[in-house]
Short mmCIF file of C-alpha atoms and ligand atoms in Angstrom, two decimals:
data_model
loop_
_atom_site.label_atom_id
_atom_site.label_comp_id
_atom_site.label_asym_id
_atom_site.label_seq_id
_atom_site.Cartn_x
_atom_site.Cartn_y
_atom_site.Cartn_z
CA UNK A 1 -65.27 195.33 89.62
CA UNK A 2 -65.44 197.32 92.86
CA UNK A 3 -66.05 195.61 96.19
CA UNK A 4 -66.17 196.70 99.83
CA UNK A 5 -63.17 195.53 101.83
CA UNK A 6 -63.68 194.70 105.52
CA UNK A 7 -60.09 195.53 106.45
CA UNK A 8 -59.85 199.05 105.01
CA UNK A 9 -63.62 199.64 105.20
CA UNK A 10 -63.56 201.07 101.71
CA UNK A 11 -64.77 200.03 98.29
CA UNK A 12 -61.82 199.01 96.18
CA UNK A 13 -61.25 197.98 92.58
CA UNK A 14 -60.34 194.31 92.25
CA UNK A 15 -57.56 193.13 89.98
CA UNK A 16 -55.45 189.98 90.16
CA UNK A 17 -52.07 190.41 91.83
CA UNK A 18 -50.39 188.16 89.27
CA UNK A 19 -52.01 190.05 86.40
CA UNK A 20 -53.88 187.04 85.06
CA UNK A 21 -55.81 184.88 87.54
CA UNK A 22 -57.92 186.13 90.45
CA UNK A 23 -57.04 183.74 93.27
CA UNK A 24 -59.44 183.60 96.20
CA UNK A 25 -60.28 181.50 99.24
CA UNK A 26 -63.64 180.87 100.91
CA UNK A 27 -64.01 179.21 104.28
CA UNK A 28 -66.07 176.12 103.56
CA UNK A 29 -68.66 174.17 105.50
CA UNK A 30 -68.21 172.23 108.71
CA UNK A 31 -69.62 168.89 107.63
CA UNK A 32 -71.54 167.60 110.64
CA UNK A 33 -75.07 168.03 109.28
CA UNK A 34 -76.84 169.59 106.29
CA UNK A 35 -75.94 173.19 105.50
CA UNK A 36 -78.81 175.61 106.16
CA UNK A 37 -80.02 178.50 104.03
CA UNK A 38 -77.92 180.92 106.12
CA UNK A 39 -74.77 179.07 105.08
CA UNK A 40 -76.09 179.14 101.53
CA UNK A 41 -76.56 182.90 101.59
CA UNK A 42 -72.79 183.05 101.96
CA UNK A 43 -71.97 180.32 99.43
CA UNK A 44 -74.43 181.62 96.81
CA UNK A 45 -73.12 185.20 97.08
CA UNK A 46 -69.56 183.90 96.76
CA UNK A 47 -70.71 182.05 93.65
CA UNK A 48 -72.23 185.20 92.13
CA UNK A 49 -69.00 187.02 92.95
CA UNK A 50 -66.98 184.43 91.03
CA UNK A 51 -69.42 184.41 88.11
CA UNK A 52 -69.22 188.20 87.84
CA UNK A 53 -65.42 188.08 87.71
CA UNK A 54 -65.54 185.38 85.03
CA UNK A 55 -68.27 187.12 83.03
CA UNK A 56 -66.04 190.20 83.09
CA UNK A 57 -63.33 188.11 81.40
CA UNK A 58 -61.11 187.20 84.38
CA UNK A 59 -59.75 183.76 85.04
CA UNK A 60 -60.33 182.66 88.64
CA UNK A 61 -58.84 180.16 91.06
CA UNK A 62 -61.41 179.37 93.72
CA UNK A 63 -60.30 177.39 96.77
CA UNK A 64 -62.80 176.35 99.44
CA UNK A 65 -62.01 173.97 102.27
CA UNK A 66 -64.05 171.29 103.98
CA UNK A 67 -63.82 171.34 107.78
CA UNK A 68 -63.86 167.63 108.48
CA UNK A 69 -62.30 167.60 111.93
CA UNK A 70 -63.25 169.89 114.83
CA UNK A 71 -65.14 169.75 118.13
CA UNK A 72 -68.54 169.42 116.39
CA UNK A 73 -67.68 166.81 113.74
CA UNK A 74 -66.03 164.59 116.36
CA UNK A 75 -68.89 164.99 118.83
CA UNK A 76 -71.62 164.23 116.30
CA UNK A 77 -69.83 161.36 114.55
CA UNK A 78 -69.59 159.68 117.92
CA UNK A 79 -73.26 160.34 118.63
CA UNK A 80 -74.04 158.73 115.27
CA UNK A 81 -71.76 155.78 116.11
CA UNK A 82 -69.72 156.32 112.94
CA UNK A 83 -66.06 156.71 112.05
CA UNK A 84 -65.26 160.41 111.57
CA UNK A 85 -64.39 159.95 107.89
CA UNK A 86 -67.56 158.02 107.04
CA UNK A 87 -69.62 160.61 108.87
CA UNK A 88 -68.02 163.69 107.25
CA UNK A 89 -67.88 162.08 103.78
CA UNK A 90 -71.65 161.58 103.82
CA UNK A 91 -72.30 165.21 104.83
CA UNK A 92 -69.79 166.47 102.27
CA UNK A 93 -71.69 164.58 99.59
CA UNK A 94 -74.95 166.14 100.73
CA UNK A 95 -73.33 169.58 100.65
CA UNK A 96 -72.15 169.01 97.08
CA UNK A 97 -75.62 167.92 96.00
CA UNK A 98 -77.18 171.04 97.56
CA UNK A 99 -74.57 173.28 95.90
CA UNK A 100 -75.29 171.71 92.54
CA UNK A 101 -79.03 172.14 93.01
CA UNK A 102 -78.43 175.80 93.83
CA UNK A 103 -76.29 176.19 90.68
CA UNK A 104 -73.12 177.04 92.64
CA UNK A 105 -70.00 176.32 90.60
CA UNK A 106 -67.71 173.81 92.33
CA UNK A 107 -64.46 175.36 93.58
CA UNK A 108 -61.35 174.53 91.56
CA UNK A 109 -59.70 173.08 94.66
CA UNK A 110 -61.55 171.74 97.71
CA UNK A 111 -59.07 170.54 100.32
CA UNK A 112 -60.11 168.84 103.56
CA UNK A 113 -58.44 169.44 106.93
CA UNK A 114 -57.79 165.76 107.68
CA UNK A 115 -55.79 165.40 104.44
CA UNK A 116 -53.51 168.28 105.47
CA UNK A 117 -52.35 167.37 108.97
CA UNK A 118 -48.59 167.43 108.10
CA UNK A 119 -48.93 170.91 106.59
CA UNK A 120 -50.66 172.11 109.76
CA UNK A 121 -48.00 170.57 111.99
CA UNK A 122 -45.30 172.28 109.88
CA UNK A 123 -46.97 175.63 110.36
CA UNK A 124 -47.19 175.18 114.13
CA UNK A 125 -43.52 174.17 114.22
CA UNK A 126 -42.59 177.39 112.39
CA UNK A 127 -44.65 179.46 114.83
CA UNK A 128 -43.03 177.79 117.85
CA UNK A 129 -39.58 178.25 116.35
CA UNK A 130 -40.19 181.97 115.73
CA UNK A 131 -41.53 182.54 119.25
CA UNK A 132 -45.17 183.11 118.26
CA UNK A 133 -46.46 179.93 119.87
CA UNK A 134 -45.82 177.95 123.05
CA UNK A 135 -46.84 174.55 124.35
CA UNK A 136 -48.66 174.06 127.63
CA UNK A 137 -48.12 171.32 130.21
CA UNK A 138 -50.77 169.08 128.67
CA UNK A 139 -49.18 169.14 125.20
CA UNK A 140 -51.52 171.68 123.61
CA UNK A 141 -49.91 174.51 121.64
CA UNK A 142 -51.20 178.10 121.74
CA UNK A 143 -50.67 181.15 119.58
CA UNK A 144 -49.38 184.08 121.63
CA UNK A 145 -51.40 187.05 120.43
CA UNK A 146 -49.14 189.55 122.20
CA UNK A 147 -46.37 188.48 119.77
CA UNK A 148 -48.27 189.89 116.77
CA UNK A 149 -48.81 193.66 116.82
CA UNK A 150 -51.26 193.46 113.90
CA UNK A 151 -53.74 191.38 115.92
CA UNK A 152 -57.23 192.91 115.83
CA UNK A 153 -56.77 194.97 112.63
CA UNK A 154 -59.39 193.18 110.57
CA UNK A 155 -62.12 193.21 113.20
CA UNK A 156 -61.10 196.72 114.31
CA UNK A 157 -60.74 195.72 117.93
CA UNK A 158 -59.90 198.88 119.81
CA UNK A 159 -56.84 199.12 121.98
CA UNK A 160 -58.85 198.89 125.16
CA UNK A 161 -60.00 195.43 124.16
CA UNK A 162 -56.45 194.56 123.25
CA UNK A 163 -55.17 194.83 126.81
CA UNK A 164 -52.75 192.02 126.25
CA UNK A 165 -51.44 191.87 129.82
CA UNK A 166 -54.91 190.86 130.89
CA UNK A 167 -55.25 188.06 128.42
CA UNK A 168 -51.88 186.41 128.37
CA UNK A 169 -52.84 183.84 130.93
CA UNK A 170 -56.30 183.16 129.60
CA UNK A 171 -56.44 180.71 126.76
CA UNK A 172 -59.17 179.48 124.49
CA UNK A 173 -59.13 175.77 123.81
CA UNK A 174 -62.53 175.60 122.14
CA UNK A 175 -62.63 175.89 118.35
CA UNK A 176 -65.12 178.72 118.59
CA UNK A 177 -65.18 181.48 121.18
CA UNK A 178 -66.74 184.87 121.72
CA UNK A 179 -65.24 188.30 121.17
CA UNK A 180 -65.12 189.09 124.88
CA UNK A 181 -62.85 186.14 125.50
CA UNK A 182 -60.03 187.65 123.49
CA UNK A 183 -57.17 185.34 124.26
CA UNK A 184 -54.33 183.20 123.09
CA UNK A 185 -55.92 180.56 120.90
CA UNK A 186 -55.20 176.90 120.40
CA UNK A 187 -53.15 175.64 117.42
CA UNK A 188 -52.75 172.04 118.53
CA UNK A 189 -55.14 170.33 120.92
CA UNK A 190 -53.64 167.54 123.00
CA UNK A 191 -55.48 164.22 122.85
CA UNK A 192 -58.52 163.97 125.13
CA UNK A 193 -60.48 160.79 125.93
CA UNK A 194 -63.56 162.25 124.16
CA UNK A 195 -61.60 162.48 120.88
CA UNK A 196 -61.77 158.69 120.53
CA UNK A 197 -59.63 157.53 117.60
CA UNK A 198 -59.32 161.01 116.14
CA UNK A 199 -55.76 161.99 116.97
CA UNK A 200 -52.41 162.31 115.18
CA UNK A 201 -48.76 162.22 116.21
CA UNK A 202 -46.91 165.53 116.47
CA UNK A 203 -43.71 166.91 118.03
CA UNK A 204 -45.92 167.94 120.99
CA UNK A 205 -47.52 164.56 121.46
CA UNK A 206 -50.77 163.04 120.23
CA UNK A 207 -53.58 165.40 119.38
CA UNK A 208 -55.33 167.27 116.57
CA UNK A 209 -55.11 170.70 114.97
CA UNK A 210 -57.26 173.60 116.20
CA UNK A 211 -59.93 174.80 113.78
CA UNK A 212 -58.40 178.18 112.85
CA UNK A 213 -55.20 176.61 111.61
CA UNK A 214 -56.53 174.55 108.72
CA UNK A 215 -57.37 177.52 106.50
CA UNK A 216 -53.94 179.10 107.03
CA UNK A 217 -52.19 175.82 106.14
CA UNK A 218 -54.33 175.20 103.04
CA UNK A 219 -53.99 178.78 101.83
CA UNK A 220 -50.21 178.47 102.14
CA UNK A 221 -50.34 175.23 100.17
CA UNK A 222 -52.69 176.28 97.35
CA UNK A 223 -52.52 180.07 97.11
CA UNK A 224 -49.19 181.02 98.65
CA UNK A 225 -48.63 183.78 101.17
CA UNK A 226 -50.14 186.69 99.25
CA UNK A 227 -53.40 186.21 97.34
CA UNK A 228 -56.30 188.25 96.03
CA UNK A 229 -59.27 187.78 98.33
CA UNK A 230 -60.59 185.90 101.34
CA UNK A 231 -64.27 185.43 102.15
CA UNK A 232 -66.80 184.08 104.63
CA UNK A 233 -69.88 185.05 106.62
CA UNK A 234 -69.51 188.01 109.02
CA UNK A 235 -69.32 185.71 112.02
CA UNK A 236 -65.88 184.65 110.80
CA UNK A 237 -64.29 188.13 110.98
CA UNK A 238 -63.51 187.54 114.64
CA UNK A 239 -61.92 185.39 115.79
CA UNK A 240 -61.46 183.03 112.83
CA UNK A 241 -60.08 185.39 110.19
CA UNK A 242 -58.18 187.49 112.72
CA UNK A 243 -56.48 184.28 113.86
CA UNK A 244 -55.78 183.17 110.30
CA UNK A 245 -53.97 186.46 109.59
CA UNK A 246 -51.91 186.12 112.76
CA UNK A 247 -50.90 182.50 112.08
CA UNK A 248 -50.12 183.00 108.41
CA UNK A 249 -48.21 186.25 108.63
CA UNK A 250 -46.16 185.10 111.62
CA UNK A 251 -45.35 181.69 110.13
CA UNK A 252 -44.86 182.55 106.46
CA UNK A 253 -44.55 186.32 106.07
CA UNK A 254 -46.39 187.62 103.02
CA UNK A 255 -49.32 189.97 102.89
CA UNK A 256 -52.03 187.26 103.20
CA UNK A 257 -55.36 188.39 101.67
CA UNK A 258 -55.32 191.64 99.68
CA UNK A 259 -59.08 192.01 100.11
CA UNK A 260 -61.71 190.77 102.60
CA UNK A 261 -65.28 189.98 101.48
CA UNK A 262 -67.78 189.21 104.26
CA UNK A 263 -71.44 188.38 103.83
CA UNK A 264 -74.01 189.54 106.38
CA UNK A 265 -75.94 186.87 108.23
CA UNK A 266 -79.32 185.72 107.03
CA UNK A 267 -82.22 186.13 109.41
CA UNK A 268 -85.32 183.97 109.29
CA UNK A 269 -88.73 185.36 110.29
CA UNK A 270 -86.92 188.43 111.61
CA UNK A 271 -84.57 186.60 113.96
CA UNK A 272 -81.78 184.08 114.23
CA UNK A 273 -82.43 180.63 112.89
CA UNK A 274 -82.81 177.96 115.49
CA UNK A 275 -83.87 174.34 115.58
CA UNK A 276 -86.21 174.96 118.50
CA UNK A 277 -88.10 177.66 116.55
CA UNK A 278 -88.42 175.23 113.64
CA UNK A 279 -87.03 177.79 111.18
CA UNK A 280 -83.59 176.35 110.50
CA UNK A 281 -84.34 175.50 106.90
CA UNK A 282 -82.30 173.26 104.65
CA UNK A 283 -82.76 172.92 100.88
CA UNK A 284 -84.53 169.62 101.54
CA UNK A 285 -86.95 171.21 104.05
CA UNK A 286 -87.90 173.83 101.47
CA UNK A 287 -88.26 171.27 98.68
CA UNK A 288 -90.69 169.40 100.92
CA UNK A 289 -92.71 172.62 101.09
CA UNK A 290 -92.78 172.70 97.30
CA UNK A 291 -90.02 175.26 96.61
CA UNK A 292 -87.26 174.71 94.08
CA UNK A 293 -83.57 175.41 94.83
CA UNK A 294 -83.65 178.10 92.10
CA UNK A 295 -86.39 179.91 93.99
CA UNK A 296 -84.20 179.74 97.10
CA UNK A 297 -81.25 181.13 95.14
CA UNK A 298 -83.41 183.98 93.83
CA UNK A 299 -84.40 184.96 97.39
CA UNK A 300 -80.80 184.75 98.61
CA UNK A 301 -79.53 187.12 95.92
CA UNK A 302 -82.52 189.40 96.39
CA UNK A 303 -80.76 191.52 99.02
CA UNK A 304 -77.38 193.24 98.98
CA UNK A 305 -74.74 191.11 100.70
CA UNK A 306 -73.93 193.83 103.24
CA UNK A 307 -77.56 194.28 104.23
CA UNK A 308 -79.72 192.10 106.38
CA UNK A 309 -81.91 189.65 104.53
CA UNK A 310 -85.00 188.38 106.28
CA UNK A 311 -86.00 185.01 104.86
CA UNK A 312 -89.68 184.07 104.88
CA UNK A 313 -91.70 181.45 103.05
CA UNK A 314 -93.67 184.29 101.41
CA UNK A 315 -90.44 185.58 99.88
CA UNK A 316 -90.09 182.19 98.16
CA UNK A 317 -93.53 182.54 96.60
CA UNK A 318 -92.48 186.00 95.41
CA UNK A 319 -89.37 184.46 93.87
CA UNK A 320 -91.50 181.92 92.03
CA UNK A 321 -93.57 184.70 90.48
CA UNK A 322 -90.51 186.76 89.58
CA UNK A 323 -88.79 183.80 87.89
CA UNK A 324 -91.92 183.02 85.91
CA UNK A 325 -92.19 186.66 84.83
CA UNK A 326 -88.56 186.56 83.71
CA UNK A 327 -89.16 183.32 81.81
CA UNK A 328 -92.13 184.84 80.03
CA UNK A 329 -90.13 187.97 79.17
CA UNK A 330 -87.31 185.84 77.78
CA UNK A 331 -89.79 183.81 75.72
CA UNK A 332 -91.41 186.92 74.27
CA UNK A 333 -88.00 188.24 73.31
CA UNK A 334 -87.04 184.92 71.73
CA UNK A 335 -90.31 184.87 69.77
CA UNK A 336 -89.40 188.17 68.07
CA UNK A 337 -86.21 186.74 66.70
CA UNK A 338 -88.10 184.13 64.74
CA UNK A 339 -85.96 181.82 62.67
CA UNK A 340 -82.99 184.11 62.36
CA UNK A 341 -80.98 182.12 64.89
CA UNK A 342 -78.28 184.70 65.24
CA UNK A 343 -75.34 183.71 67.42
CA UNK A 344 -73.50 186.55 69.07
CA UNK A 345 -69.97 186.66 70.18
CA UNK A 346 -70.51 190.26 71.25
CA UNK A 347 -69.60 191.00 74.86
CA UNK A 348 -72.22 193.68 75.41
CA UNK A 349 -75.34 193.49 77.55
CA UNK A 350 -77.65 195.67 75.44
CA UNK A 351 -80.65 196.79 77.52
CA UNK A 352 -79.18 194.87 80.47
CA UNK A 353 -76.08 197.05 80.73
CA UNK A 354 -77.42 198.78 83.87
CA UNK A 355 -77.96 195.38 85.52
CA UNK A 356 -74.36 194.45 84.76
CA UNK A 357 -73.09 197.79 86.13
CA UNK A 358 -74.95 197.05 89.38
CA UNK A 359 -73.10 193.77 89.77
CA UNK A 360 -69.78 195.42 89.13
CA UNK A 361 -70.50 198.02 91.76
CA UNK A 362 -70.12 196.21 95.08
CA UNK A 363 -72.00 193.14 93.86
CA UNK A 364 -75.38 194.86 93.95
CA UNK A 365 -77.54 191.82 93.22
CA UNK A 366 -80.94 193.43 93.99
CA UNK A 367 -79.98 196.31 91.71
CA UNK A 368 -79.13 193.80 88.99
CA UNK A 369 -82.46 191.99 89.36
CA UNK A 370 -84.30 195.32 89.11
CA UNK A 371 -82.17 196.18 86.07
CA UNK A 372 -83.21 192.96 84.36
CA UNK A 373 -86.90 193.81 84.63
CA UNK A 374 -86.27 197.34 83.36
CA UNK A 375 -84.15 195.90 80.54
CA UNK A 376 -86.94 193.54 79.54
CA UNK A 377 -89.36 196.46 79.23
CA UNK A 378 -86.87 198.29 77.06
CA UNK A 379 -86.23 195.19 74.96
CA UNK A 380 -89.93 194.70 74.26
CA UNK A 381 -89.78 197.45 71.62
CA UNK A 382 -86.81 195.86 69.81
CA UNK A 383 -87.07 193.73 66.70
CA UNK A 384 -84.94 191.31 64.67
CA UNK A 385 -81.19 191.56 65.21
CA UNK A 386 -81.57 194.11 68.01
CA UNK A 387 -83.94 191.76 69.85
CA UNK A 388 -81.45 188.92 69.32
CA UNK A 389 -78.66 191.02 70.81
CA UNK A 390 -80.87 191.86 73.78
CA UNK A 391 -81.61 188.16 74.31
CA UNK A 392 -77.89 187.39 74.26
CA UNK A 393 -77.38 190.16 76.87
CA UNK A 394 -80.19 188.74 79.00
CA UNK A 395 -78.69 185.25 78.92
CA UNK A 396 -75.30 186.64 79.89
CA UNK A 397 -76.59 188.58 82.87
CA UNK A 398 -78.64 185.56 84.01
CA UNK A 399 -75.52 183.39 83.81
CA UNK A 400 -73.61 185.97 85.87
CA UNK A 401 -76.29 185.64 88.55
CA UNK A 402 -76.46 181.86 88.19
CA UNK A 403 -80.17 181.98 87.37
CA UNK A 404 -81.81 179.37 85.17
CA UNK A 405 -85.37 180.15 84.19
CA UNK A 406 -88.25 177.76 84.83
CA UNK A 407 -90.01 176.03 81.95
CA UNK A 408 -93.23 177.73 81.06
CA UNK A 409 -96.12 175.37 81.04
CA UNK A 410 -97.86 175.58 77.68
CA UNK A 411 -101.45 176.64 78.06
CA UNK A 412 -103.01 174.98 75.07
CA UNK A 413 -106.29 174.01 76.67
CA UNK A 414 -109.15 176.40 76.31
CA UNK A 415 -111.44 177.68 79.02
CA UNK A 416 -109.59 176.51 82.10
CA UNK A 417 -111.03 178.44 85.06
CA UNK A 418 -108.52 180.53 87.05
CA UNK A 419 -108.86 178.52 90.27
CA UNK A 420 -108.16 175.27 88.38
CA UNK A 421 -105.19 176.82 86.59
CA UNK A 422 -103.78 178.09 89.92
CA UNK A 423 -104.09 174.64 91.51
CA UNK A 424 -102.48 172.99 88.48
CA UNK A 425 -99.57 175.49 88.53
CA UNK A 426 -99.03 174.88 92.23
CA UNK A 427 -99.08 171.13 91.63
CA UNK A 428 -96.58 171.44 88.78
CA UNK A 429 -94.21 173.38 91.06
CA UNK A 430 -94.41 170.61 93.67
CA UNK A 431 -93.81 168.02 90.97
CA UNK A 432 -90.78 169.93 89.64
CA UNK A 433 -89.46 170.05 93.22
CA UNK A 434 -90.01 166.26 93.37
CA UNK A 435 -92.48 166.67 96.21
CA UNK A 436 -94.54 163.71 95.06
CA UNK A 437 -96.82 163.60 98.07
CA UNK A 438 -98.00 167.20 97.65
CA UNK A 439 -98.20 166.84 93.90
CA UNK A 440 -100.43 163.75 94.21
CA UNK A 441 -102.57 165.47 96.79
CA UNK A 442 -103.26 168.35 94.40
CA UNK A 443 -103.86 165.95 91.48
CA UNK A 444 -106.59 164.31 93.57
CA UNK A 445 -108.00 167.69 94.48
CA UNK A 446 -108.17 168.62 90.79
CA UNK A 447 -109.79 165.28 89.95
CA UNK A 448 -112.41 166.03 92.62
CA UNK A 449 -113.11 169.30 90.81
CA UNK A 450 -113.54 167.46 87.50
CA UNK A 451 -110.14 167.97 85.88
CA UNK A 452 -107.54 165.39 84.85
CA UNK A 453 -103.87 166.43 84.69
CA UNK A 454 -101.68 164.79 82.08
CA UNK A 455 -97.98 165.24 82.64
CA UNK A 456 -95.54 165.62 79.78
CA UNK A 457 -91.78 166.16 79.83
CA UNK A 458 -92.00 169.92 79.48
CA UNK A 459 -95.30 170.58 81.20
CA UNK A 460 -98.84 169.40 81.76
CA UNK A 461 -102.20 169.59 80.08
CA UNK A 462 -105.58 169.80 81.71
CA UNK A 463 -108.54 167.85 80.41
CA UNK A 464 -112.08 168.26 81.70
CA UNK A 465 -113.64 164.95 82.76
P1 AMP B 1 -69.96 176.66 108.94
O1 AMP B 1 -70.44 175.43 108.22
O2 AMP B 1 -70.67 176.91 110.23
O3 AMP B 1 -68.47 176.65 109.10
O4 AMP B 1 -70.32 177.91 108.02
C1 AMP B 1 -70.13 177.97 106.64
C2 AMP B 1 -70.29 179.40 106.16
O5 AMP B 1 -71.62 179.87 106.38
C3 AMP B 1 -69.38 180.41 106.84
O6 AMP B 1 -68.85 181.31 105.87
C4 AMP B 1 -70.30 181.12 107.81
O7 AMP B 1 -69.85 182.42 108.10
C5 AMP B 1 -71.58 181.15 107.00
N1 AMP B 1 -72.82 181.33 107.80
C6 AMP B 1 -73.21 180.69 108.94
N2 AMP B 1 -74.44 181.10 109.36
C7 AMP B 1 -74.85 182.04 108.45
C8 AMP B 1 -76.04 182.86 108.30
N3 AMP B 1 -77.06 182.80 109.16
N4 AMP B 1 -76.08 183.73 107.25
C9 AMP B 1 -75.06 183.81 106.35
N5 AMP B 1 -73.94 183.06 106.43
C10 AMP B 1 -73.82 182.19 107.46
ZN1 ZN B 2 -61.33 179.66 107.42
#
């Protein structure tokens, strides 16, 4: 598989350094609230990436952390009047449920920052010992960016911005800061009254680790000092990933990540998501509007990961239609196979080969979706064993994209008018999304029009009153 690399700005072929397992790290969620669909653009694309590697026959080792201590988790746990752990555990659980609903495979290892405080302290100690970090009067410890000549390579900061003399005395204590405040960054934050009970002992006094450090410490623990790939949303390139490289290479040596995979931010209604605009959608918000997580996934993979994706509610309706069309295509193909029940161990994709090639070429998900529709047209002329092979290819490419097709509601009843059918379909979608209120509302509407809906396990039937 070929993939664009942020560091070298080139497309490069991926192959595991150890010759057998592709070992990669994704920066995980900060668990202080529900993840939004922007976060899920990143997590879903990372999931497709992993599925493509595995479909291609590679073994993977996927590590993704949980940020369960930082400025935001502490602030919001206090607002909620909860212990940090209780607060972050609940949001972690919600994140897992959303990931499962979106068909994202769980990472093989999912370490949390709070469970790795000693490892983080060890790393700071190494940095201090080697002259890459210093403590301030209040007991905080900072990374000295002038001590690492490679600083700025990933984000391609130009030398003008890297006027180190200017920045040596300016330090960033916040976990997140902007590009124009290029500065020494905090590794250990001395205890402040607003931290409450959330502090640990260290050689520099009581305090807590800075946000950037946790990924470096967990990567060292679970992947070692040279590994295959590191990933996150584009906002993490600077400063987070730049800081990770600096910490890890200075403390442990090694090459750190051999490849960098960054996903472009999702826009909603043409702009940034924000609570005040009411467009910061979660999976739950969209379910309440009658959309299934699979429809959300379809929209998220509908654009190339390096291109902007503008999320709208209309795009979700489009996804619903596309998934239904795919389900019908798959059913037609299955119908041609009849009772043959051929099982294939073949690794080919048949008419879906072009879709697979798209995925292998810089994870071109929209190209793959287009290729599936073209493949279905091609497959419609196939019969018997050839049709069975095509169906096996279709199922493989759908698995690589993490798509499961919706059930098709059997239309046994005769003479159902189009408007009634449309209402019933809409109601079924709400019901599948467990939006009981909307589903009941439409049932009543149908009853008013003279039609009774009877729900079965696989679908519904309509009976005229
Ligand atoms: P956070 O929970 O804020 O630490 O973010 C989790 C992941 O979501 C990170 O990889 C972020 O880069 C990514 N992310 C945040 N906002 C967006 C967005 N609007 N579009 C795509 N990815 C995002
Ligand atoms: Zn990270």
